[in-house]
Coordinates of C-alpha atoms in Angstrom, one line a residue:
X144 CA 19.8 145.7 116.6
X145 CA 19.8 143.9 119.9
X146 CA 23.5 143.8 121.2
X147 CA 22.9 140.9 123.5
X148 CA 24.9 138.3 121.6
X149 CA 28.0 140.4 121.2
X150 CA 28.1 141.3 124.9
X151 CA 27.6 137.7 125.9
X152 CA 30.3 136.5 123.7
X153 CA 32.6 139.1 125.1
X154 CA 31.9 137.9 128.6
X155 CA 32.4 134.3 127.7
X156 CA 35.7 134.9 126.0
X157 CA 37.2 137.1 128.7
X158 CA 40.7 135.7 129.1
X159 CA 41.0 137.2 132.6
X160 CA 38.0 135.2 133.9
X161 CA 39.0 132.7 136.6
X162 CA 35.7 131.0 136.1
X163 CA 36.3 130.4 132.4
X164 CA 39.7 128.9 133.1
X165 CA 38.3 126.6 135.8
X166 CA 35.5 125.5 133.5
X167 CA 38.1 124.6 130.8
X168 CA 40.1 122.5 133.3
X169 CA 37.0 120.7 134.5
X170 CA 35.9 120.1 130.9
X171 CA 39.1 118.4 130.0
X172 CA 38.8 116.1 133.0
X173 CA 35.2 115.0 132.2
X174 CA 34.5 112.1 130.0
X175 CA 32.9 112.9 126.6
X176 CA 30.2 110.4 127.4
X177 CA 29.1 112.1 130.6
X178 CA 25.5 113.0 130.6
X179 CA 24.0 116.1 132.2
X180 CA 22.3 115.4 135.6
X181 CA 18.7 116.5 136.3
X182 CA 18.5 119.7 138.4
X183 CA 22.1 120.8 137.9
X184 CA 21.1 124.2 136.7
X185 CA 18.4 124.8 139.2
X186 CA 18.8 128.1 141.0
X187 CA 22.2 128.9 139.4
X188 CA 21.5 130.2 135.9
X189 CA 22.8 133.5 134.7
X190 CA 19.4 135.2 135.0
X191 CA 19.0 134.3 138.7
X192 CA 22.5 135.4 139.7
X193 CA 22.2 138.7 137.7
X194 CA 19.1 139.5 139.6
X195 CA 20.6 138.5 142.9
X196 CA 23.5 140.9 142.2
X197 CA 21.3 143.9 141.3
X198 CA 18.1 143.5 143.3
X199 CA 19.8 144.8 146.5
X200 CA 19.7 148.3 144.8
X201 CA 16.7 148.9 147.0
X202 CA 15.1 152.1 145.6
X203 CA 15.0 150.8 142.0
X204 CA 12.3 148.8 140.3
X205 CA 13.4 145.5 138.9
X206 CA 11.4 144.2 135.9
X207 CA 11.6 140.7 134.5
X208 CA 10.9 140.6 130.8
X209 CA 9.6 137.1 130.6
X210 CA 7.0 134.7 132.0
X211 CA 5.8 135.4 135.5
X212 CA 7.5 132.1 136.6
X213 CA 10.9 133.7 136.1
X214 CA 10.1 136.5 138.5
X215 CA 9.0 134.0 141.1
X216 CA 12.2 132.0 140.8
X217 CA 14.5 134.0 143.0
X218 CA 12.5 136.6 145.0
X219 CA 12.6 135.8 148.6
X220 CA 15.3 133.2 148.3
X221 CA 18.0 135.6 149.6
X222 CA 17.3 137.7 152.7
X223 CA 19.1 140.8 151.5
X224 CA 18.1 143.6 153.9
X225 CA 17.5 147.3 153.4
X226 CA 17.9 150.2 155.8
X227 CA 15.8 152.5 153.5
X228 CA 13.5 151.7 150.5
X229 CA 11.5 148.5 150.3
X230 CA 10.7 148.9 146.6
X231 CA 13.1 146.1 145.7
X232 CA 10.8 143.6 147.4
X233 CA 8.0 144.1 144.8
X234 CA 7.9 141.8 141.8
X235 CA 7.5 143.3 138.4
X236 CA 7.2 141.3 135.3
X237 CA 6.0 141.8 131.7
X238 CA 4.3 138.4 132.0
X239 CA 5.1 137.2 128.5
X240 CA 2.5 134.7 127.1
X241 CA 2.0 132.7 123.9
X242 CA 0.8 135.7 121.8
X243 CA 3.8 137.8 122.9
X244 CA 6.1 135.0 121.9
X245 CA 4.6 135.1 118.4
X246 CA 4.2 138.8 117.9
X247 CA 6.9 140.1 120.2
X248 CA 6.7 141.5 123.7
X249 CA 8.6 144.8 123.4
X250 CA 5.4 147.0 123.3
X251 CA 4.0 145.2 126.4
X252 CA 7.3 145.8 128.2
X253 CA 7.3 149.5 127.3
X254 CA 3.8 150.1 128.5
X255 CA 4.5 148.2 131.7
X256 CA 7.6 150.4 132.4
X257 CA 5.5 153.6 131.9
X258 CA 2.8 152.3 134.3
X259 CA 5.2 151.4 137.1
X260 CA 7.0 154.7 136.7
X261 CA 3.7 156.5 137.1
X262 CA 2.6 154.5 140.1
X263 CA 5.9 153.9 142.1
X264 CA 8.2 156.6 140.9
X265 CA 11.4 154.6 141.3
X266 CA 14.8 156.2 141.1
X267 CA 15.7 153.7 138.3
X268 CA 14.4 150.7 136.5
X269 CA 16.4 147.6 135.7
X270 CA 15.0 145.4 132.9
X271 CA 16.2 141.7 132.8
X272 CA 15.9 139.6 129.7
X273 CA 15.1 135.9 130.0
X274 CA 15.5 132.9 127.9
X275 CA 12.3 133.3 126.0
X276 CA 12.6 137.0 125.2
X277 CA 16.2 136.6 124.2
X278 CA 15.3 133.8 121.8
X279 CA 12.4 135.8 120.2
X280 CA 14.8 138.8 119.8
X281 CA 12.9 141.5 121.8
X282 CA 15.0 144.7 121.7
X283 CA 15.1 145.6 125.4
X284 CA 17.9 148.1 124.7
X285 CA 15.6 150.1 122.5
X286 CA 12.7 149.9 124.9
X287 CA 14.9 151.1 127.8
X288 CA 16.2 154.0 125.8
X289 CA 12.6 155.1 124.8
X290 CA 11.4 154.6 128.4
X291 CA 14.2 156.8 129.7
X292 CA 13.4 159.6 127.3
X293 CA 9.7 159.3 128.1
X294 CA 9.8 159.2 131.9
X295 CA 13.1 160.8 132.7
X296 CA 13.9 157.8 134.9
X297 CA 17.1 155.9 134.0
X298 CA 16.1 152.5 132.6
X299 CA 18.9 150.0 132.4
X300 CA 18.9 146.8 130.2
X301 CA 20.5 143.7 131.7
X302 CA 21.1 141.0 129.1
X303 CA 21.0 137.9 131.2
X304 CA 19.0 135.0 129.7
X305 CA 19.6 131.9 131.7
X306 CA 20.9 129.8 128.9
X307 CA 24.1 131.9 128.5
X308 CA 25.8 130.2 131.4
X309 CA 26.1 129.7 135.1
X310 CA 25.8 132.0 138.1
X311 CA 29.3 133.5 137.8
X312 CA 28.6 134.7 134.3
X313 CA 25.3 136.2 135.4
X314 CA 27.1 138.2 138.1
X315 CA 29.6 139.4 135.6
X316 CA 26.8 140.5 133.2
X317 CA 25.2 142.5 136.0
X318 CA 28.5 144.1 136.9
X319 CA 29.1 145.1 133.3
X320 CA 25.6 146.6 133.1
X321 CA 26.4 148.8 136.1
X322 CA 29.8 149.8 134.6
X323 CA 28.3 150.7 131.3
X324 CA 25.0 152.4 132.3
X325 CA 25.2 153.5 135.9
X326 CA 28.7 154.1 137.4
X327 CA 30.0 157.6 136.5
X328 CA 26.6 159.2 135.8
X329 CA 26.5 161.4 138.9
X330 CA 28.8 163.2 141.3
X331 CA 28.7 163.1 145.2
X332 CA 28.3 166.3 147.1
X333 CA 31.6 165.8 148.8
X334 CA 34.6 163.5 148.7
X335 CA 37.2 162.5 151.3
X336 CA 40.7 160.8 151.0
X337 CA 39.1 157.8 152.7
X338 CA 36.3 157.0 150.4
X339 CA 35.9 153.3 149.5
X340 CA 33.4 151.0 147.7
X341 CA 32.4 147.6 149.0
X342 CA 31.7 145.3 146.1
X343 CA 30.1 141.9 146.0
X344 CA 28.5 141.8 149.5
X345 CA 24.7 141.5 149.2
X346 CA 23.9 142.3 152.9
X347 CA 22.3 138.9 153.5
X348 CA 20.7 139.0 156.9
X349 CA 22.3 142.4 157.4
X350 CA 25.9 141.1 157.3
X351 CA 27.3 144.4 156.0
X352 CA 25.9 146.2 159.1
X353 CA 28.4 144.3 161.2
X354 CA 31.3 145.9 159.2
X355 CA 30.2 149.5 158.6
X356 CA 30.6 150.5 162.3
X357 CA 34.2 149.3 162.2
X358 CA 35.0 151.4 159.2
X359 CA 33.2 154.4 160.7
X360 CA 35.4 154.1 163.8
X361 CA 38.4 154.3 161.6
X362 CA 37.1 157.4 159.7
X363 CA 36.7 155.4 156.5
X364 CA 33.6 156.4 154.5
X365 CA 31.8 153.8 152.4
X366 CA 30.9 155.8 149.3
X367 CA 29.0 153.0 147.6
X368 CA 27.9 149.5 148.5
X369 CA 27.6 147.4 145.3
X370 CA 25.0 146.2 145.9
X371 CA 24.0 145.2 149.5
X372 CA 21.7 147.8 151.0
X373 CA 22.5 150.2 148.1
X374 CA 20.6 153.1 146.7
X375 CA 20.9 153.9 143.0
X376 CA 22.4 157.4 143.5
X377 CA 25.5 156.0 145.4
X378 CA 26.2 153.5 142.7
X379 CA 26.1 156.3 140.2
X380 CA 29.0 158.2 141.9
X381 CA 31.0 155.1 142.9
X382 CA 33.7 156.2 140.4
X383 CA 34.9 158.9 142.9
X384 CA 36.1 156.3 145.5
X385 CA 39.8 156.0 146.2
X386 CA 39.7 152.2 146.6
X387 CA 37.4 149.2 145.6
X388 CA 37.2 146.4 148.2
X389 CA 36.0 143.2 146.5
X390 CA 34.1 141.0 149.0
X391 CA 32.9 137.4 148.6
X392 CA 31.9 137.5 144.9
X393 CA 35.0 136.9 142.6
X394 CA 32.7 137.1 139.6
X395 CA 32.5 140.9 140.0
X396 CA 36.3 141.2 139.6
X397 CA 35.7 142.1 136.0
X398 CA 33.8 145.2 137.2
X399 CA 36.6 146.1 139.6
X400 CA 39.1 145.7 136.8
X401 CA 36.9 147.9 134.5
X402 CA 36.8 150.6 137.1
X403 CA 40.6 150.5 137.6
X404 CA 41.1 150.8 133.8
X405 CA 38.4 153.5 133.3
X406 CA 38.7 155.6 136.5
X407 CA 42.1 154.6 137.9
X408 CA 40.6 153.1 141.1
X409 CA 42.8 150.2 142.6
X410 CA 41.1 147.2 144.1
X411 CA 41.8 144.6 146.7
X412 CA 40.1 141.2 147.3
X413 CA 39.2 140.6 150.9
X414 CA 36.8 138.6 153.1
X415 CA 34.8 139.8 156.1
X416 CA 34.0 136.3 157.4
X417 CA 36.2 135.0 160.3
X418 CA 38.3 136.9 162.8
X419 CA 41.6 136.6 160.9
X420 CA 39.9 137.6 157.6
X421 CA 38.3 140.7 159.0
X422 CA 41.6 141.7 160.7
X423 CA 43.5 141.3 157.4
X424 CA 40.7 143.2 155.5
X425 CA 41.0 146.2 157.8
X426 CA 44.8 146.2 157.6
X427 CA 44.9 146.0 153.8
X428 CA 42.3 148.8 153.5
X429 CA 44.4 151.1 155.7
X430 CA 47.6 150.2 153.9
X431 CA 46.1 150.8 150.5
X432 CA 44.7 154.2 151.6
X433 CA 48.3 155.0 152.5
X434 CA 48.0 156.9 155.8
X435 CA 50.3 155.9 158.7
X436 CA 48.0 157.4 161.4
X437 CA 45.1 155.3 159.9
X438 CA 47.2 152.2 160.0
X439 CA 48.0 152.8 163.7
X440 CA 44.4 153.3 164.6
X441 CA 43.5 150.2 162.6
X442 CA 45.9 148.1 164.7
X443 CA 44.5 149.5 167.9
X444 CA 41.0 148.7 166.8
X445 CA 41.9 145.1 165.8
X446 CA 43.5 144.5 169.3
X447 CA 40.4 145.9 171.1
X448 CA 37.9 144.0 168.9
X449 CA 39.8 140.7 169.0
X450 CA 40.1 140.8 172.8
X451 CA 36.4 141.5 173.2
X452 CA 35.3 138.7 170.9
X453 CA 37.8 136.2 172.6
X454 CA 36.3 137.0 175.9
X455 CA 32.7 136.4 174.6
X456 CA 33.8 133.1 172.9
X457 CA 35.3 131.6 176.1
X458 CA 32.2 129.8 177.3
X459 CA 31.5 128.4 173.8
X460 CA 35.1 127.1 173.4
X461 CA 34.8 125.3 176.7
X462 CA 31.6 123.5 175.6
X463 CA 32.4 122.9 171.9
X464 CA 36.2 122.2 171.6
X465 CA 37.0 118.7 170.4
X466 CA 33.7 118.2 168.6
X467 CA 34.0 116.7 165.2
X468 CA 31.8 118.0 162.4
X469 CA 31.0 117.2 158.7
X470 CA 30.4 120.2 156.5
X471 CA 28.3 120.0 153.3
X472 CA 27.4 123.6 152.3
X473 CA 28.5 125.7 149.4
X474 CA 30.2 129.0 148.6
X475 CA 31.7 131.3 151.2
X476 CA 29.8 129.6 154.1
X477 CA 32.3 126.7 153.9
X478 CA 35.2 129.0 154.8
X479 CA 33.1 130.7 157.5
X480 CA 32.4 127.4 159.3
X481 CA 36.0 126.2 158.9
X482 CA 37.4 129.4 160.4
X483 CA 34.8 129.3 163.2
X484 CA 35.5 125.7 164.0
X485 CA 39.2 126.3 164.3
X486 CA 38.5 129.3 166.5
X487 CA 36.3 127.2 168.8
X488 CA 38.6 124.2 168.9
X489 CA 36.4 122.0 166.8
X490 CA 37.6 119.6 164.0
X491 CA 36.2 119.5 160.5
X492 CA 36.7 115.9 159.4
X493 CA 34.9 116.1 156.0
X494 CA 33.7 118.7 153.6
X495 CA 31.9 118.9 150.3
X496 CA 33.6 121.0 147.6
X497 CA 30.6 121.1 145.3
X498 CA 30.5 124.4 143.3
X499 CA 34.0 125.3 144.4
X500 CA 36.9 126.0 142.0
X501 CA 40.1 123.9 141.8
X502 CA 41.9 126.7 143.8
X503 CA 39.2 126.4 146.5
X504 CA 39.6 122.7 146.7
X505 CA 43.4 123.0 147.2
X506 CA 42.9 125.5 149.9
X507 CA 40.3 123.4 151.7
X508 CA 42.6 120.4 151.6
X509 CA 45.4 122.4 153.2
X510 CA 43.1 123.6 156.0
X511 CA 41.7 120.2 156.8
X512 CA 45.1 118.5 156.8
X513 CA 46.1 115.0 155.6
X514 CA 43.3 113.3 157.4
X515 CA 40.6 115.6 156.0
X516 CA 38.0 114.0 153.8
X517 CA 36.7 115.6 150.6
X518 CA 33.2 114.5 149.8
X519 CA 33.0 113.6 146.1
X520 CA 29.4 112.4 145.5
X521 CA 27.9 114.4 148.4
X522 CA 25.1 111.8 148.7
X523 CA 23.3 110.9 151.9
X524 CA 24.7 107.4 151.8
X525 CA 28.3 108.8 151.5
X526 CA 27.7 111.2 154.4
X527 CA 26.2 108.6 156.6
X528 CA 29.1 106.2 156.0
X529 CA 31.6 108.9 157.0
X530 CA 29.6 109.9 160.1
X531 CA 29.6 106.3 161.3
X532 CA 33.2 105.5 160.4
X533 CA 34.6 108.7 161.9
X534 CA 32.4 109.2 164.9
X535 CA 31.2 112.6 163.8
X536 CA 29.4 114.7 166.4
X537 CA 27.4 117.1 164.1
X538 CA 26.3 117.5 160.5
X539 CA 26.2 121.0 159.0
X540 CA 24.4 121.0 155.7
X541 CA 21.2 122.2 154.0
X542 CA 17.8 120.8 154.9
X543 CA 18.0 118.0 152.3
X544 CA 20.3 116.1 154.6
X545 CA 18.3 116.5 157.8
X546 CA 17.0 113.0 157.6
X547 CA 20.6 111.8 157.3
X548 CA 21.5 113.3 160.6
X549 CA 18.4 111.8 162.2
X550 CA 19.3 108.4 160.9
X551 CA 22.8 108.8 162.4
X552 CA 21.3 110.4 165.6
X553 CA 23.7 113.3 165.7
X554 CA 22.8 117.1 165.9
X555 CA 22.1 118.9 162.6
X556 CA 22.6 122.6 161.7
X557 CA 21.0 124.1 158.6
X558 CA 23.0 127.1 157.3
X559 CA 21.6 128.1 154.0
X560 CA 20.8 131.0 151.7
X561 CA 17.6 131.8 153.7
X562 CA 19.6 132.4 156.9
X563 CA 18.5 135.1 159.3
X564 CA 21.8 135.6 161.2
X565 CA 24.6 137.9 160.0
X566 CA 27.9 136.1 160.1
X567 CA 30.2 138.9 159.0
X568 CA 32.8 140.8 161.1
X569 CA 33.7 140.1 164.7
X570 CA 30.0 139.8 165.8
X571 CA 29.5 137.2 163.1
X572 CA 31.8 134.7 164.7
X573 CA 29.8 135.0 167.9
X574 CA 26.6 134.3 165.9
X575 CA 28.1 131.1 164.5
X576 CA 29.2 130.0 167.9
X577 CA 25.8 130.5 169.4
X578 CA 24.1 128.5 166.6
X579 CA 26.6 125.7 166.9
X580 CA 26.1 125.6 170.7
X581 CA 22.3 125.7 170.4
X582 CA 22.2 122.9 167.8
X583 CA 24.6 120.6 169.7
X584 CA 23.0 121.1 173.2
X585 CA 19.4 121.1 172.1
X586 CA 17.6 119.0 174.7
X587 CA 15.9 116.9 172.0
X588 CA 19.1 115.0 171.4
X589 CA 19.1 113.5 175.0
X590 CA 15.8 111.9 174.1
X591 CA 17.0 110.8 170.6
X592 CA 20.0 109.0 172.1
X593 CA 17.8 107.1 174.5
X594 CA 16.6 103.6 173.5
X595 CA 13.1 103.4 172.1
X596 CA 10.5 102.4 174.7
X597 CA 9.5 99.3 172.8
X598 CA 13.1 98.2 172.7
X599 CA 13.4 98.5 176.4
X600 CA 10.2 96.5 176.8
X601 CA 11.5 93.7 174.5
X602 CA 14.8 93.6 176.4
X603 CA 13.0 93.3 179.8
X604 CA 10.8 90.6 178.5
X605 CA 13.8 88.7 177.1
X606 CA 15.6 88.9 180.5
X607 CA 12.5 87.6 182.3
X608 CA 12.2 84.6 180.1
X609 CA 15.8 83.8 180.7
X610 CA 15.3 84.0 184.4
X611 CA 12.3 81.6 184.2
X612 CA 14.3 79.1 182.3

């Protein structure tokens, strides 16, 4: 029997889930007559987010059991980088068609797994269910078991059809798949008292590489990265770490709690974006590992790194302080820009809280102060009105709002999921400052701010006529 429904129901009813509680609050506030809006599930279904969580396991093959369009939906959208294998960049799909929907696609999936195992020899295979294959009842659990016995390659089912919920639920399902089928299945060659796991950082644009050298300087070994720039073997022995450090993705807190219950590994929730956040992260890791000498070395490193970054930011602070910005981007990048703006002496006058929890909205309001504006509709018309009434100097949003900034004739910066700059750690704040500086002082804006040539001609002609009269 396919266990999908039971596992999904367990995830949905998790009383410890912050997302579930927030959804209940929002549901109470919404009118019963409110209709769903087109496009509200685009790019944020459970299937997409489960793959985004697991695809950074770079030496594994990731197979989408569904139509080929599902495989195309997320690949390439997130620039998660690898320092080793590139197998995770290849798209594998069972390419379900009409006949498979009628007669079942399990046999087709099984044959496909055998073929990719023969040709690519991955260290593991992850198989993702989709809406169609979940509805027709294909037993991917049984297929994965048979494929593992036949090939000797661990084949892991991930029950993540898109219709089960939003992206947070998909992340949790992915974490539960790792906890059930992967973590604890191997042992590392050696262990140290300073072994930690980094959970929830996907190494977008190589962000994790800004942090690993800091931990290495302190003598802290990252046993497993779940899942940014990860290899399958290190995830298998993640249960031997002394501490789990949960970064960015709160949805994976269920996995951290599961590891604490099953293996006795404590966890802490931290951020590596912003100088104050990375300072606090390093301090808390050292404190949790419980070594006074490590704590002393951590404080020394923080002083050195903070002084070095302050010196590099001096020029940018001189040129950017006092500038007023409007922020309309989602997830952790909002916090990143707010912290960077405060460091550079800039003022965030308005921000969108779309896709944020109620707790995040309260935190945003406290950071912006009483005069801060929360964007409710997040429409171009609303943003343009705020730009004009508050004399904003820059709009930071995704590319959908580029025309809005051109209409207002203010600089525009696009910071999105396809970004190519790592923003984590101390170096990350410098990357943000450089992007803000380059956007604001782009020479094109000097031309944009000039009157149009035909306007100058009309004004000159009007003045001449007045002189003749």
